[in-house]
Amino acid sequence: MNEVEVAKVLAMVSALDSRNVNEPMVKMWTKVLNENTASPWTYDEATAAVPTYFATQTEYLSPRGLIVTMKQARERLAEERHSRELSEVEWRKTPEPVCREHSKRITHCLECCSVLHFQVAHMAGENLHRWAIANLYQPEEAWV
Ligand SMILES: [Zn+2]
């Protein structure tokens, strides 16, 4: 984050705790927030962390407090991604569905694959799977 972005973040903070934001403060916050050079904090992460912090903490917000909040958000995201990946692995382990219309394995039926692909645009994971079971696949006993 650059100083302009940090100034905007501090303007949000100031709207919540009425602190007086000045130039030296913006400079030092920028310096502290950029200590983590391996994967720098982004403006989006910071603006998302401010309301989270004020909704969950009562302590006066320090740069450290903001960093911890951004870190927790990153960890949550990583966990969600991880469990999504795990459920995709689970999906791959189960028998392969067979389509009703053509009695082909779903990954071998171009027509039904394109139907699924179209559905993916507005459905995800479990919802898509449920939809496919209801509309596209033969009963589970027929899966191979
Ligand atoms: Zn088919």
PDB file of C-alpha atoms and ligand atoms in Angstrom:
ATOM      1  CA  MET A   1       0.000   0.000   0.000  1.00  0.00           C
ATOM      2  CA  ASN A   2       1.216   3.477  -0.781  1.00  0.00           C
ATOM      3  CA  GLU A   3       0.680   6.603   1.296  1.00  0.00           C
ATOM      4  CA  VAL A   4      -2.382   7.694  -0.664  1.00  0.00           C
ATOM      5  CA  GLU A   5      -4.047   4.347   0.042  1.00  0.00           C
ATOM      6  CA  VAL A   6      -3.022   4.364   3.694  1.00  0.00           C
ATOM      7  CA  ALA A   7      -4.393   7.918   4.020  1.00  0.00           C
ATOM      8  CA  LYS A   8      -7.732   6.649   2.693  1.00  0.00           C
ATOM      9  CA  VAL A   9      -7.690   3.741   5.135  1.00  0.00           C
ATOM     10  CA  LEU A  10      -6.909   6.114   8.007  1.00  0.00           C
ATOM     11  CA  ALA A  11      -9.769   8.365   6.885  1.00  0.00           C
ATOM     12  CA  MET A  12     -12.066   5.353   7.388  1.00  0.00           C
ATOM     13  CA  VAL A  13     -10.530   4.730  10.804  1.00  0.00           C
ATOM     14  CA  SER A  14     -10.914   8.393  11.717  1.00  0.00           C
ATOM     15  CA  ALA A  15     -14.591   8.289  10.789  1.00  0.00           C
ATOM     16  CA  LEU A  16     -14.961   5.547  13.396  1.00  0.00           C
ATOM     17  CA  ASP A  17     -12.778   6.715  16.269  1.00  0.00           C
ATOM     18  CA  SER A  18     -12.379  10.440  15.487  1.00  0.00           C
ATOM     19  CA  ARG A  19      -8.583  10.320  15.565  1.00  0.00           C
ATOM     20  CA  ASN A  20      -6.724  13.202  13.945  1.00  0.00           C
ATOM     21  CA  VAL A  21      -4.852  11.922  10.924  1.00  0.00           C
ATOM     22  CA  ASN A  22      -1.770  13.857   9.865  1.00  0.00           C
ATOM     23  CA  GLU A  23       1.026  13.368   7.382  1.00  0.00           C
ATOM     24  CA  PRO A  24       3.633  11.871   9.760  1.00  0.00           C
ATOM     25  CA  MET A  25       0.995   9.390  10.922  1.00  0.00           C
ATOM     26  CA  VAL A  26       0.241   8.360   7.318  1.00  0.00           C
ATOM     27  CA  LYS A  27       3.975   7.981   6.627  1.00  0.00           C
ATOM     28  CA  MET A  28       4.631   5.807   9.680  1.00  0.00           C
ATOM     29  CA  TRP A  29       1.533   3.644   9.163  1.00  0.00           C
ATOM     30  CA  THR A  30       2.664   3.104   5.570  1.00  0.00           C
ATOM     31  CA  LYS A  31       6.103   2.104   6.782  1.00  0.00           C
ATOM     32  CA  VAL A  32       4.756  -0.327   9.380  1.00  0.00           C
ATOM     33  CA  LEU A  33       2.153  -1.837   7.033  1.00  0.00           C
ATOM     34  CA  ASN A  34       4.862  -2.413   4.429  1.00  0.00           C
ATOM     35  CA  GLU A  35       7.108  -4.302   6.858  1.00  0.00           C
ATOM     36  CA  ASN A  36       5.636  -7.485   5.426  1.00  0.00           C
ATOM     37  CA  THR A  37       7.407  -7.418   2.084  1.00  0.00           C
ATOM     38  CA  ALA A  38       6.950 -11.094   1.182  1.00  0.00           C
ATOM     39  CA  SER A  39       3.264 -10.679   0.405  1.00  0.00           C
ATOM     40  CA  PRO A  40       2.330  -7.019   0.864  1.00  0.00           C
ATOM     41  CA  TRP A  41      -1.052  -6.047   2.279  1.00  0.00           C
ATOM     42  CA  THR A  42      -3.384  -4.604  -0.293  1.00  0.00           C
ATOM     43  CA  TYR A  43      -5.711  -1.626  -0.104  1.00  0.00           C
ATOM     44  CA  ASP A  44      -8.683  -3.989  -0.509  1.00  0.00           C
ATOM     45  CA  GLU A  45      -7.523  -6.106   2.421  1.00  0.00           C
ATOM     46  CA  ALA A  46      -7.084  -3.025   4.585  1.00  0.00           C
ATOM     47  CA  THR A  47     -10.475  -1.499   3.753  1.00  0.00           C
ATOM     48  CA  ALA A  48     -12.104  -4.867   4.455  1.00  0.00           C
ATOM     49  CA  ALA A  49     -10.235  -5.211   7.757  1.00  0.00           C
ATOM     50  CA  VAL A  50     -11.272  -1.822   9.190  1.00  0.00           C
ATOM     51  CA  PRO A  51     -14.996  -2.613   9.638  1.00  0.00           C
ATOM     52  CA  THR A  52     -14.101  -6.133  10.808  1.00  0.00           C
ATOM     53  CA  TYR A  53     -11.797  -4.692  13.450  1.00  0.00           C
ATOM     54  CA  PHE A  54     -14.309  -2.174  14.740  1.00  0.00           C
ATOM     55  CA  ALA A  55     -17.060  -4.780  14.791  1.00  0.00           C
ATOM     56  CA  THR A  56     -15.006  -7.195  16.892  1.00  0.00           C
ATOM     57  CA  GLN A  57     -12.434  -5.195  18.924  1.00  0.00           C
ATOM     58  CA  THR A  58     -12.737  -2.408  21.446  1.00  0.00           C
ATOM     59  CA  GLU A  59      -9.044  -1.484  21.656  1.00  0.00           C
ATOM     60  CA  TYR A  60      -7.723   1.647  19.905  1.00  0.00           C
ATOM     61  CA  LEU A  61      -6.668   0.472  16.424  1.00  0.00           C
ATOM     62  CA  SER A  62      -2.896   0.273  15.932  1.00  0.00           C
ATOM     63  CA  PRO A  63      -1.106  -0.727  12.711  1.00  0.00           C
ATOM     64  CA  ARG A  64      -0.496  -4.062  14.402  1.00  0.00           C
ATOM     65  CA  GLY A  65      -4.211  -4.466  15.067  1.00  0.00           C
ATOM     66  CA  LEU A  66      -4.937  -3.869  11.403  1.00  0.00           C
ATOM     67  CA  ILE A  67      -2.226  -6.327  10.336  1.00  0.00           C
ATOM     68  CA  VAL A  68      -3.576  -9.044  12.648  1.00  0.00           C
ATOM     69  CA  THR A  69      -7.079  -8.516  11.258  1.00  0.00           C
ATOM     70  CA  MET A  70      -5.846  -8.698   7.646  1.00  0.00           C
ATOM     71  CA  LYS A  71      -3.830 -11.806   8.507  1.00  0.00           C
ATOM     72  CA  GLN A  72      -6.892 -13.541   9.978  1.00  0.00           C
ATOM     73  CA  ALA A  73      -8.869 -12.723   6.830  1.00  0.00           C
ATOM     74  CA  ARG A  74      -6.097 -14.192   4.677  1.00  0.00           C
ATOM     75  CA  GLU A  75      -5.987 -17.342   6.797  1.00  0.00           C
ATOM     76  CA  ARG A  76      -9.765 -17.706   6.539  1.00  0.00           C
ATOM     77  CA  LEU A  77      -9.543 -17.405   2.760  1.00  0.00           C
ATOM     78  CA  ALA A  78      -6.754 -19.978   2.611  1.00  0.00           C
ATOM     79  CA  GLU A  79      -8.799 -22.377   4.767  1.00  0.00           C
ATOM     80  CA  GLU A  80     -11.851 -21.944   2.557  1.00  0.00           C
ATOM     81  CA  ARG A  81      -9.761 -22.586  -0.532  1.00  0.00           C
ATOM     82  CA  HIS A  82      -8.237 -25.638   1.114  1.00  0.00           C
ATOM     83  CA  SER A  83     -11.572 -27.177   2.078  1.00  0.00           C
ATOM     84  CA  ARG A  84     -12.914 -26.449  -1.413  1.00  0.00           C
ATOM     85  CA  GLU A  85      -9.978 -28.326  -2.857  1.00  0.00           C
ATOM     86  CA  LEU A  86     -10.562 -31.197  -0.439  1.00  0.00           C
ATOM     87  CA  SER A  87     -14.215 -31.489  -1.453  1.00  0.00           C
ATOM     88  CA  GLU A  88     -13.191 -31.553  -5.105  1.00  0.00           C
ATOM     89  CA  VAL A  89     -10.866 -34.459  -4.304  1.00  0.00           C
ATOM     90  CA  GLU A  90     -13.807 -36.205  -2.590  1.00  0.00           C
ATOM     91  CA  TRP A  91     -15.893 -35.623  -5.680  1.00  0.00           C
ATOM     92  CA  ARG A  92     -13.245 -37.233  -7.870  1.00  0.00           C
ATOM     93  CA  LYS A  93     -13.104 -40.318  -5.624  1.00  0.00           C
ATOM     94  CA  THR A  94     -16.842 -41.062  -5.893  1.00  0.00           C
ATOM     95  CA  PRO A  95     -18.133 -43.151  -8.813  1.00  0.00           C
ATOM     96  CA  GLU A  96     -18.647 -41.201 -11.996  1.00  0.00           C
ATOM     97  CA  PRO A  97     -22.224 -40.193 -12.780  1.00  0.00           C
ATOM     98  CA  VAL A  98     -23.841 -41.468 -15.971  1.00  0.00           C
ATOM     99  CA  CYS A  99     -26.114 -39.143 -17.918  1.00  0.00           C
ATOM    100  CA  ARG A 100     -29.793 -40.014 -18.322  1.00  0.00           C
ATOM    101  CA  GLU A 101     -30.195 -38.960 -21.884  1.00  0.00           C
ATOM    102  CA  HIS A 102     -27.244 -40.721 -23.513  1.00  0.00           C
ATOM    103  CA  SER A 103     -26.138 -43.255 -20.876  1.00  0.00           C
ATOM    104  CA  LYS A 104     -22.554 -42.049 -21.113  1.00  0.00           C
ATOM    105  CA  ARG A 105     -20.113 -41.277 -18.333  1.00  0.00           C
ATOM    106  CA  ILE A 106     -20.582 -37.603 -17.654  1.00  0.00           C
ATOM    107  CA  THR A 107     -17.016 -36.675 -18.549  1.00  0.00           C
ATOM    108  CA  HIS A 108     -17.464 -38.537 -21.858  1.00  0.00           C
ATOM    109  CA  CYS A 109     -20.720 -36.896 -22.916  1.00  0.00           C
ATOM    110  CA  LEU A 110     -19.938 -33.613 -24.652  1.00  0.00           C
ATOM    111  CA  GLU A 111     -23.567 -32.560 -24.755  1.00  0.00           C
ATOM    112  CA  CYS A 112     -24.210 -33.055 -21.041  1.00  0.00           C
ATOM    113  CA  CYS A 113     -20.811 -31.605 -20.165  1.00  0.00           C
ATOM    114  CA  SER A 114     -21.758 -28.408 -21.912  1.00  0.00           C
ATOM    115  CA  VAL A 115     -25.040 -28.321 -19.982  1.00  0.00           C
ATOM    116  CA  LEU A 116     -23.051 -28.699 -16.757  1.00  0.00           C
ATOM    117  CA  HIS A 117     -20.607 -26.068 -17.919  1.00  0.00           C
ATOM    118  CA  PHE A 118     -23.462 -23.656 -18.514  1.00  0.00           C
ATOM    119  CA  GLN A 119     -24.817 -24.362 -15.022  1.00  0.00           C
ATOM    120  CA  VAL A 120     -21.409 -23.775 -13.448  1.00  0.00           C
ATOM    121  CA  ALA A 121     -21.757 -20.111 -14.379  1.00  0.00           C
ATOM    122  CA  HIS A 122     -24.372 -19.567 -11.689  1.00  0.00           C
ATOM    123  CA  MET A 123     -23.986 -22.564  -9.384  1.00  0.00           C
ATOM    124  CA  ALA A 124     -21.094 -23.928  -7.406  1.00  0.00           C
ATOM    125  CA  GLY A 125     -19.931 -27.141  -5.784  1.00  0.00           C
ATOM    126  CA  GLU A 126     -22.664 -28.855  -3.806  1.00  0.00           C
ATOM    127  CA  ASN A 127     -25.512 -26.923  -5.498  1.00  0.00           C
ATOM    128  CA  LEU A 128     -24.317 -27.874  -8.949  1.00  0.00           C
ATOM    129  CA  HIS A 129     -23.933 -31.504  -7.856  1.00  0.00           C
ATOM    130  CA  ARG A 130     -27.461 -31.576  -6.441  1.00  0.00           C
ATOM    131  CA  TRP A 131     -28.823 -29.957  -9.597  1.00  0.00           C
ATOM    132  CA  ALA A 132     -27.064 -32.518 -11.775  1.00  0.00           C
ATOM    133  CA  ILE A 133     -28.391 -35.410  -9.664  1.00  0.00           C
ATOM    134  CA  ALA A 134     -31.937 -34.063 -10.030  1.00  0.00           C
ATOM    135  CA  ASN A 135     -31.773 -33.184 -13.712  1.00  0.00           C
ATOM    136  CA  LEU A 136     -28.952 -34.820 -15.559  1.00  0.00           C
ATOM    137  CA  TYR A 137     -27.654 -38.031 -13.986  1.00  0.00           C
ATOM    138  CA  GLN A 138     -29.059 -41.511 -13.851  1.00  0.00           C
ATOM    139  CA  PRO A 139     -29.768 -42.870 -10.356  1.00  0.00           C
ATOM    140  CA  GLU A 140     -26.595 -43.272  -8.299  1.00  0.00           C
ATOM    141  CA  GLU A 141     -26.721 -47.100  -8.613  1.00  0.00           C
ATOM    142  CA  ALA A 142     -25.897 -46.703 -12.313  1.00  0.00           C
ATOM    143  CA  TRP A 143     -22.773 -44.653 -11.734  1.00  0.00           C
ATOM    144  CA  VAL A 144     -19.496 -46.254 -12.798  1.00  0.00           C
TER     145      VAL A 144
HETATM  146 ZN    ZN B   1     -25.315 -37.117 -22.053  1.00  0.00          ZN
END
